[in-house]
Amino acid sequence: MTSSSSSKKQAQDPPETSEPTLKSLRTKMTKSDEKKKLKDIEISVPLVYGNIAFWLGKKASEYQSHKWTVYVRGATNEDISVVIKKVVFQLHSSFNNPTRVIEEPPFEVSESGWGEFEIAITLHFHSDVCDKPLSLYHHLKLYPEDESGPLTMKKPVVVEHYDEIVFPDPSESFLARVQNHPALTFPRLPSGYNLPAPMQVDDNGKKKRGDTKDHSMGQWFTSFSEADELLQLAAARQQVQAHIAKLRRQISLLEGQNQTVKTGSDP
């Protein structure tokens, strides 16, 4: 926040929206076009969203106390632009141009100010991924939890949230385009099913810009130790669901054969 107020910390209510909002740990997204859908398959995108804030120390003033960055990144700092087309950050109305549209990675906005407030983060996906955008809400955090302690320039305040976006029954084009991408949890395909060869990325510079492994603030990013376990559970869940679907088809086939036998044996 850049405008003056009697309080150092202010919160703004998020704007009203009819778009889907992120739920706990796994949010399923759907696409209206049902053509060439691959049933009983899920693609999940682990991601992290949050902010990092640096106190300005002796350079701090009443209205400029921190430099901060709000962002969305891959959980393992890989390029997520393969799924996300653009990200819209809605800042407090006191900022110049409060609606920031970021159309290429890294998906982040950096600013300076003194107050805390709610930031709406809207993810827009590529056309073969999902028709509807997804809204996240993050409360910008500038001050450490222990507010009684002295502020320091040595360590920033970092607040991050881990989540997964799940795309059930993906289109064939989406699956073929992102197969083996390190930012995604790629499913086990049904036996005998083959996808076209993945697209080759010729623009190495663009690929590097989307990868945040070498991000200037990467040393402060949270390492989510539970993320790998959650991803393994998601992969196991996908395999179990595929096996259940296969068993149901077999049972249905056997029941049909049994009914045919009973009908033929009736006098």
PDB file of N, CA and C in Angstrom, residues 116-181:
ATOM      1  N   GLU A 116       0.073  -3.883   4.512  1.00  0.00           N
ATOM      2  CA  GLU A 116      -0.321  -5.226   4.109  1.00  0.00           C
ATOM      3  C   GLU A 116      -1.762  -5.204   3.615  1.00  0.00           C
ATOM      4  N   PHE A 117      -2.068  -6.029   2.602  1.00  0.00           N
ATOM      5  CA  PHE A 117      -3.414  -6.061   2.031  1.00  0.00           C
ATOM      6  C   PHE A 117      -3.604  -7.359   1.251  1.00  0.00           C
ATOM      7  N   GLU A 118      -4.851  -7.629   0.881  1.00  0.00           N
ATOM      8  CA  GLU A 118      -5.188  -8.839   0.135  1.00  0.00           C
ATOM      9  C   GLU A 118      -4.921  -8.621  -1.353  1.00  0.00           C
ATOM     10  N   ILE A 119      -4.274  -9.596  -1.980  1.00  0.00           N
ATOM     11  CA  ILE A 119      -3.996  -9.550  -3.412  1.00  0.00           C
ATOM     12  C   ILE A 119      -4.745 -10.691  -4.096  1.00  0.00           C
ATOM     13  N   ALA A 120      -5.558 -10.339  -5.088  1.00  0.00           N
ATOM     14  CA  ALA A 120      -6.225 -11.356  -5.899  1.00  0.00           C
ATOM     15  C   ALA A 120      -5.283 -11.749  -7.030  1.00  0.00           C
ATOM     16  N   ILE A 121      -5.098 -13.056  -7.200  1.00  0.00           N
ATOM     17  CA  ILE A 121      -4.209 -13.587  -8.230  1.00  0.00           C
ATOM     18  C   ILE A 121      -5.049 -14.485  -9.131  1.00  0.00           C
ATOM     19  N   THR A 122      -5.204 -14.117 -10.388  1.00  0.00           N
ATOM     20  CA  THR A 122      -6.035 -14.891 -11.305  1.00  0.00           C
ATOM     21  C   THR A 122      -5.163 -15.567 -12.351  1.00  0.00           C
ATOM     22  N   LEU A 123      -5.274 -16.891 -12.428  1.00  0.00           N
ATOM     23  CA  LEU A 123      -4.516 -17.683 -13.389  1.00  0.00           C
ATOM     24  C   LEU A 123      -5.368 -17.913 -14.632  1.00  0.00           C
ATOM     25  N   HIS A 124      -4.816 -17.612 -15.782  1.00  0.00           N
ATOM     26  CA  HIS A 124      -5.469 -17.887 -17.064  1.00  0.00           C
ATOM     27  C   HIS A 124      -4.671 -18.966 -17.780  1.00  0.00           C
ATOM     28  N   PHE A 125      -5.371 -19.990 -18.261  1.00  0.00           N
ATOM     29  CA  PHE A 125      -4.707 -21.155 -18.838  1.00  0.00           C
ATOM     30  C   PHE A 125      -4.735 -21.116 -20.368  1.00  0.00           C
ATOM     31  N   HIS A 126      -3.879 -21.913 -20.963  1.00  0.00           N
ATOM     32  CA  HIS A 126      -3.881 -22.040 -22.423  1.00  0.00           C
ATOM     33  C   HIS A 126      -5.197 -22.680 -22.871  1.00  0.00           C
ATOM     34  N   SER A 127      -5.584 -22.430 -24.118  1.00  0.00           N
ATOM     35  CA  SER A 127      -6.904 -22.831 -24.614  1.00  0.00           C
ATOM     36  C   SER A 127      -7.127 -24.336 -24.584  1.00  0.00           C
ATOM     37  N   ASP A 128      -6.077 -25.129 -24.715  1.00  0.00           N
ATOM     38  CA  ASP A 128      -6.261 -26.582 -24.699  1.00  0.00           C
ATOM     39  C   ASP A 128      -6.208 -27.152 -23.281  1.00  0.00           C
ATOM     40  N   VAL A 129      -6.043 -26.276 -22.282  1.00  0.00           N
ATOM     41  CA  VAL A 129      -5.939 -26.724 -20.891  1.00  0.00           C
ATOM     42  C   VAL A 129      -7.276 -26.576 -20.164  1.00  0.00           C
ATOM     43  N   CYS A 130      -7.779 -25.346 -20.110  1.00  0.00           N
ATOM     44  CA  CYS A 130      -9.017 -25.079 -19.375  1.00  0.00           C
ATOM     45  C   CYS A 130      -9.607 -23.759 -19.854  1.00  0.00           C
ATOM     46  N   ASP A 131     -10.944 -23.703 -19.947  1.00  0.00           N
ATOM     47  CA  ASP A 131     -11.620 -22.493 -20.413  1.00  0.00           C
ATOM     48  C   ASP A 131     -11.725 -21.427 -19.330  1.00  0.00           C
ATOM     49  N   LYS A 132     -11.856 -21.846 -18.081  1.00  0.00           N
ATOM     50  CA  LYS A 132     -12.112 -20.903 -16.997  1.00  0.00           C
ATOM     51  C   LYS A 132     -10.830 -20.537 -16.256  1.00  0.00           C
ATOM     52  N   PRO A 133     -10.710 -19.284 -15.857  1.00  0.00           N
ATOM     53  CA  PRO A 133      -9.575 -18.891 -15.012  1.00  0.00           C
ATOM     54  C   PRO A 133      -9.784 -19.372 -13.581  1.00  0.00           C
ATOM     55  N   LEU A 134      -8.737 -19.330 -12.812  1.00  0.00           N
ATOM     56  CA  LEU A 134      -8.771 -19.747 -11.415  1.00  0.00           C
ATOM     57  C   LEU A 134      -8.255 -18.608 -10.548  1.00  0.00           C
ATOM     58  N   SER A 135      -9.002 -18.261  -9.502  1.00  0.00           N
ATOM     59  CA  SER A 135      -8.622 -17.147  -8.633  1.00  0.00           C
ATOM     60  C   SER A 135      -8.032 -17.635  -7.318  1.00  0.00           C
ATOM     61  N   LEU A 136      -6.905 -17.063  -6.944  1.00  0.00           N
ATOM     62  CA  LEU A 136      -6.270 -17.289  -5.655  1.00  0.00           C
ATOM     63  C   LEU A 136      -6.303 -15.971  -4.887  1.00  0.00           C
ATOM     64  N   TYR A 137      -6.195 -16.061  -3.562  1.00  0.00           N
ATOM     65  CA  TYR A 137      -6.135 -14.849  -2.743  1.00  0.00           C
ATOM     66  C   TYR A 137      -4.985 -14.993  -1.752  1.00  0.00           C
ATOM     67  N   HIS A 138      -4.135 -13.984  -1.758  1.00  0.00           N
ATOM     68  CA  HIS A 138      -2.969 -14.011  -0.874  1.00  0.00           C
ATOM     69  C   HIS A 138      -2.896 -12.699  -0.100  1.00  0.00           C
ATOM     70  N   HIS A 139      -2.706 -12.814   1.220  1.00  0.00           N
ATOM     71  CA  HIS A 139      -2.554 -11.619   2.059  1.00  0.00           C
ATOM     72  C   HIS A 139      -1.081 -11.254   2.112  1.00  0.00           C
ATOM     73  N   LEU A 140      -0.744 -10.114   1.527  1.00  0.00           N
ATOM     74  CA  LEU A 140       0.635  -9.641   1.512  1.00  0.00           C
ATOM     75  C   LEU A 140       1.155  -9.480   2.937  1.00  0.00           C
ATOM     76  N   LYS A 141       2.290 -10.101   3.212  1.00  0.00           N
ATOM     77  CA  LYS A 141       2.880 -10.069   4.546  1.00  0.00           C
ATOM     78  C   LYS A 141       4.225  -9.357   4.491  1.00  0.00           C
ATOM     79  N   LEU A 142       4.358  -8.287   5.265  1.00  0.00           N
ATOM     80  CA  LEU A 142       5.602  -7.524   5.299  1.00  0.00           C
ATOM     81  C   LEU A 142       6.368  -7.696   6.600  1.00  0.00           C
ATOM     82  N   TYR A 143       5.648  -7.948   7.673  1.00  0.00           N
ATOM     83  CA  TYR A 143       6.260  -7.972   9.003  1.00  0.00           C
ATOM     84  C   TYR A 143       6.309  -9.395   9.545  1.00  0.00           C
ATOM     85  N   PRO A 144       7.340  -9.751  10.283  1.00  0.00           N
ATOM     86  CA  PRO A 144       7.457 -11.108  10.837  1.00  0.00           C
ATOM     87  C   PRO A 144       6.377 -11.376  11.874  1.00  0.00           C
ATOM     88  N   GLU A 145       6.150 -12.652  12.131  1.00  0.00           N
ATOM     89  CA  GLU A 145       5.114 -13.039  13.090  1.00  0.00           C
ATOM     90  C   GLU A 145       5.407 -12.475  14.472  1.00  0.00           C
ATOM     91  N   ASP A 146       6.675 -12.488  14.866  1.00  0.00           N
ATOM     92  CA  ASP A 146       7.077 -11.919  16.156  1.00  0.00           C
ATOM     93  C   ASP A 146       7.288 -10.417  15.976  1.00  0.00           C
ATOM     94  N   GLU A 147       6.221  -9.661  16.102  1.00  0.00           N
ATOM     95  CA  GLU A 147       6.294  -8.226  15.850  1.00  0.00           C
ATOM     96  C   GLU A 147       7.012  -7.463  16.958  1.00  0.00           C
ATOM     97  N   SER A 148       7.256  -8.127  18.086  1.00  0.00           N
ATOM     98  CA  SER A 148       7.948  -7.454  19.185  1.00  0.00           C
ATOM     99  C   SER A 148       9.453  -7.375  18.956  1.00  0.00           C
ATOM    100  N   GLY A 149       9.968  -8.253  18.066  1.00  0.00           N
ATOM    101  CA  GLY A 149      11.397  -8.268  17.809  1.00  0.00           C
ATOM    102  C   GLY A 149      11.802  -7.174  16.848  1.00  0.00           C
ATOM    103  N   PRO A 150      13.090  -6.878  16.775  1.00  0.00           N
ATOM    104  CA  PRO A 150      13.577  -5.817  15.878  1.00  0.00           C
ATOM    105  C   PRO A 150      13.516  -6.264  14.416  1.00  0.00           C
ATOM    106  N   LEU A 151      13.269  -5.313  13.513  1.00  0.00           N
ATOM    107  CA  LEU A 151      13.298  -5.606  12.090  1.00  0.00           C
ATOM    108  C   LEU A 151      14.747  -5.783  11.651  1.00  0.00           C
ATOM    109  N   THR A 152      14.953  -6.619  10.647  1.00  0.00           N
ATOM    110  CA  THR A 152      16.301  -6.886  10.168  1.00  0.00           C
ATOM    111  C   THR A 152      16.326  -6.914   8.653  1.00  0.00           C
ATOM    112  N   MET A 153      17.447  -6.499   8.082  1.00  0.00           N
ATOM    113  CA  MET A 153      17.631  -6.546   6.640  1.00  0.00           C
ATOM    114  C   MET A 153      18.294  -7.847   6.192  1.00  0.00           C
ATOM    115  N   LYS A 154      18.739  -8.652   7.156  1.00  0.00           N
ATOM    116  CA  LYS A 154      19.477  -9.862   6.830  1.00  0.00           C
ATOM    117  C   LYS A 154      18.583 -10.972   6.288  1.00  0.00           C
ATOM    118  N   LYS A 155      17.347 -11.007   6.741  1.00  0.00           N
ATOM    119  CA  LYS A 155      16.448 -12.076   6.340  1.00  0.00           C
ATOM    120  C   LYS A 155      15.084 -11.501   6.002  1.00  0.00           C
ATOM    121  N   PRO A 156      14.565 -11.780   4.794  1.00  0.00           N
ATOM    122  CA  PRO A 156      13.255 -11.252   4.425  1.00  0.00           C
ATOM    123  C   PRO A 156      12.120 -12.043   5.053  1.00  0.00           C
ATOM    124  N   VAL A 157      10.926 -11.482   4.988  1.00  0.00           N
ATOM    125  CA  VAL A 157       9.710 -12.192   5.393  1.00  0.00           C
ATOM    126  C   VAL A 157       9.193 -12.954   4.178  1.00  0.00           C
ATOM    127  N   VAL A 158       9.018 -14.248   4.316  1.00  0.00           N
ATOM    128  CA  VAL A 158       8.558 -15.089   3.213  1.00  0.00           C
ATOM    129  C   VAL A 158       7.295 -15.821   3.661  1.00  0.00           C
ATOM    130  N   VAL A 159       6.217 -15.672   2.888  1.00  0.00           N
ATOM    131  CA  VAL A 159       4.961 -16.373   3.158  1.00  0.00           C
ATOM    132  C   VAL A 159       4.539 -17.062   1.870  1.00  0.00           C
ATOM    133  N   GLU A 160       4.499 -18.390   1.881  1.00  0.00           N
ATOM    134  CA  GLU A 160       4.160 -19.151   0.677  1.00  0.00           C
ATOM    135  C   GLU A 160       3.123 -20.220   0.991  1.00  0.00           C
ATOM    136  N   HIS A 161       2.349 -20.571  -0.027  1.00  0.00           N
ATOM    137  CA  HIS A 161       1.327 -21.607   0.093  1.00  0.00           C
ATOM    138  C   HIS A 161       1.515 -22.622  -1.028  1.00  0.00           C
ATOM    139  N   TYR A 162       1.482 -23.888  -0.679  1.00  0.00           N
ATOM    140  CA  TYR A 162       1.592 -24.975  -1.660  1.00  0.00           C
ATOM    141  C   TYR A 162       0.196 -25.485  -2.013  1.00  0.00           C
ATOM    142  N   ASP A 163      -0.012 -25.759  -3.286  1.00  0.00           N
ATOM    143  CA  ASP A 163      -1.288 -26.321  -3.713  1.00  0.00           C
ATOM    144  C   ASP A 163      -1.097 -27.065  -5.027  1.00  0.00           C
ATOM    145  N   GLU A 164      -2.133 -27.739  -5.469  1.00  0.00           N
ATOM    146  CA  GLU A 164      -2.118 -28.439  -6.747  1.00  0.00           C
ATOM    147  C   GLU A 164      -3.362 -28.077  -7.531  1.00  0.00           C
ATOM    148  N   ILE A 165      -3.199 -27.851  -8.830  1.00  0.00           N
ATOM    149  CA  ILE A 165      -4.337 -27.716  -9.728  1.00  0.00           C
ATOM    150  C   ILE A 165      -4.442 -29.026 -10.500  1.00  0.00           C
ATOM    151  N   VAL A 166      -5.626 -29.629 -10.490  1.00  0.00           N
ATOM    152  CA  VAL A 166      -5.821 -30.933 -11.117  1.00  0.00           C
ATOM    153  C   VAL A 166      -6.710 -30.779 -12.347  1.00  0.00           C
ATOM    154  N   PHE A 167      -6.265 -31.336 -13.452  1.00  0.00           N
ATOM    155  CA  PHE A 167      -7.021 -31.304 -14.697  1.00  0.00           C
ATOM    156  C   PHE A 167      -7.445 -32.733 -15.048  1.00  0.00           C
ATOM    157  N   PRO A 168      -8.686 -33.121 -14.708  1.00  0.00           N
ATOM    158  CA  PRO A 168      -9.147 -34.476 -15.035  1.00  0.00           C
ATOM    159  C   PRO A 168      -9.569 -34.578 -16.493  1.00  0.00           C
ATOM    160  N   ASP A 169      -9.443 -35.786 -17.053  1.00  0.00           N
ATOM    161  CA  ASP A 169      -9.851 -36.052 -18.433  1.00  0.00           C
ATOM    162  C   ASP A 169      -9.279 -35.022 -19.398  1.00  0.00           C
ATOM    163  N   PRO A 170      -7.967 -34.871 -19.461  1.00  0.00           N
ATOM    164  CA  PRO A 170      -7.369 -33.841 -20.315  1.00  0.00           C
ATOM    165  C   PRO A 170      -7.565 -34.146 -21.793  1.00  0.00           C
ATOM    166  N   SER A 171      -7.453 -33.126 -22.613  1.00  0.00           N
ATOM    167  CA  SER A 171      -7.534 -33.323 -24.055  1.00  0.00           C
ATOM    168  C   SER A 171      -6.250 -33.990 -24.538  1.00  0.00           C
ATOM    169  N   GLU A 172      -6.359 -34.655 -25.662  1.00  0.00           N
ATOM    170  CA  GLU A 172      -5.198 -35.333 -26.219  1.00  0.00           C
ATOM    171  C   GLU A 172      -4.105 -34.329 -26.584  1.00  0.00           C
ATOM    172  N   SER A 173      -4.508 -33.172 -27.098  1.00  0.00           N
ATOM    173  CA  SER A 173      -3.518 -32.167 -27.495  1.00  0.00           C
ATOM    174  C   SER A 173      -2.754 -31.633 -26.282  1.00  0.00           C
ATOM    175  N   PHE A 174      -3.471 -31.418 -25.168  1.00  0.00           N
ATOM    176  CA  PHE A 174      -2.836 -30.948 -23.940  1.00  0.00           C
ATOM    177  C   PHE A 174      -1.850 -31.984 -23.421  1.00  0.00           C
ATOM    178  N   LEU A 175      -2.298 -33.223 -23.376  1.00  0.00           N
ATOM    179  CA  LEU A 175      -1.453 -34.290 -22.856  1.00  0.00           C
ATOM    180  C   LEU A 175      -0.195 -34.459 -23.701  1.00  0.00           C
ATOM    181  N   ALA A 176      -0.364 -34.392 -25.041  1.00  0.00           N
ATOM    182  CA  ALA A 176       0.782 -34.562 -25.925  1.00  0.00           C
ATOM    183  C   ALA A 176       1.759 -33.400 -25.796  1.00  0.00           C
ATOM    184  N   ARG A 177       1.229 -32.205 -25.568  1.00  0.00           N
ATOM    185  CA  ARG A 177       2.078 -31.010 -25.512  1.00  0.00           C
ATOM    186  C   ARG A 177       2.928 -30.955 -24.244  1.00  0.00           C
ATOM    187  N   VAL A 178       2.414 -31.504 -23.131  1.00  0.00           N
ATOM    188  CA  VAL A 178       3.115 -31.350 -21.860  1.00  0.00           C
ATOM    189  C   VAL A 178       3.741 -32.641 -21.354  1.00  0.00           C
ATOM    190  N   GLN A 179       3.672 -33.691 -22.139  1.00  0.00           N
ATOM    191  CA  GLN A 179       4.189 -34.971 -21.649  1.00  0.00           C
ATOM    192  C   GLN A 179       5.651 -34.842 -21.238  1.00  0.00           C
ATOM    193  N   ASN A 180       5.935 -35.437 -20.090  1.00  0.00           N
ATOM    194  CA  ASN A 180       7.288 -35.467 -19.515  1.00  0.00           C
ATOM    195  C   ASN A 180       7.804 -34.101 -19.071  1.00  0.00           C
ATOM    196  N   HIS A 181       6.927 -33.105 -18.979  1.00  0.00           N
ATOM    197  CA  HIS A 181       7.372 -31.793 -18.508  1.00  0.00           C
ATOM    198  C   HIS A 181       7.631 -31.867 -17.006  1.00  0.00           C
TER     199      HIS A 181
END
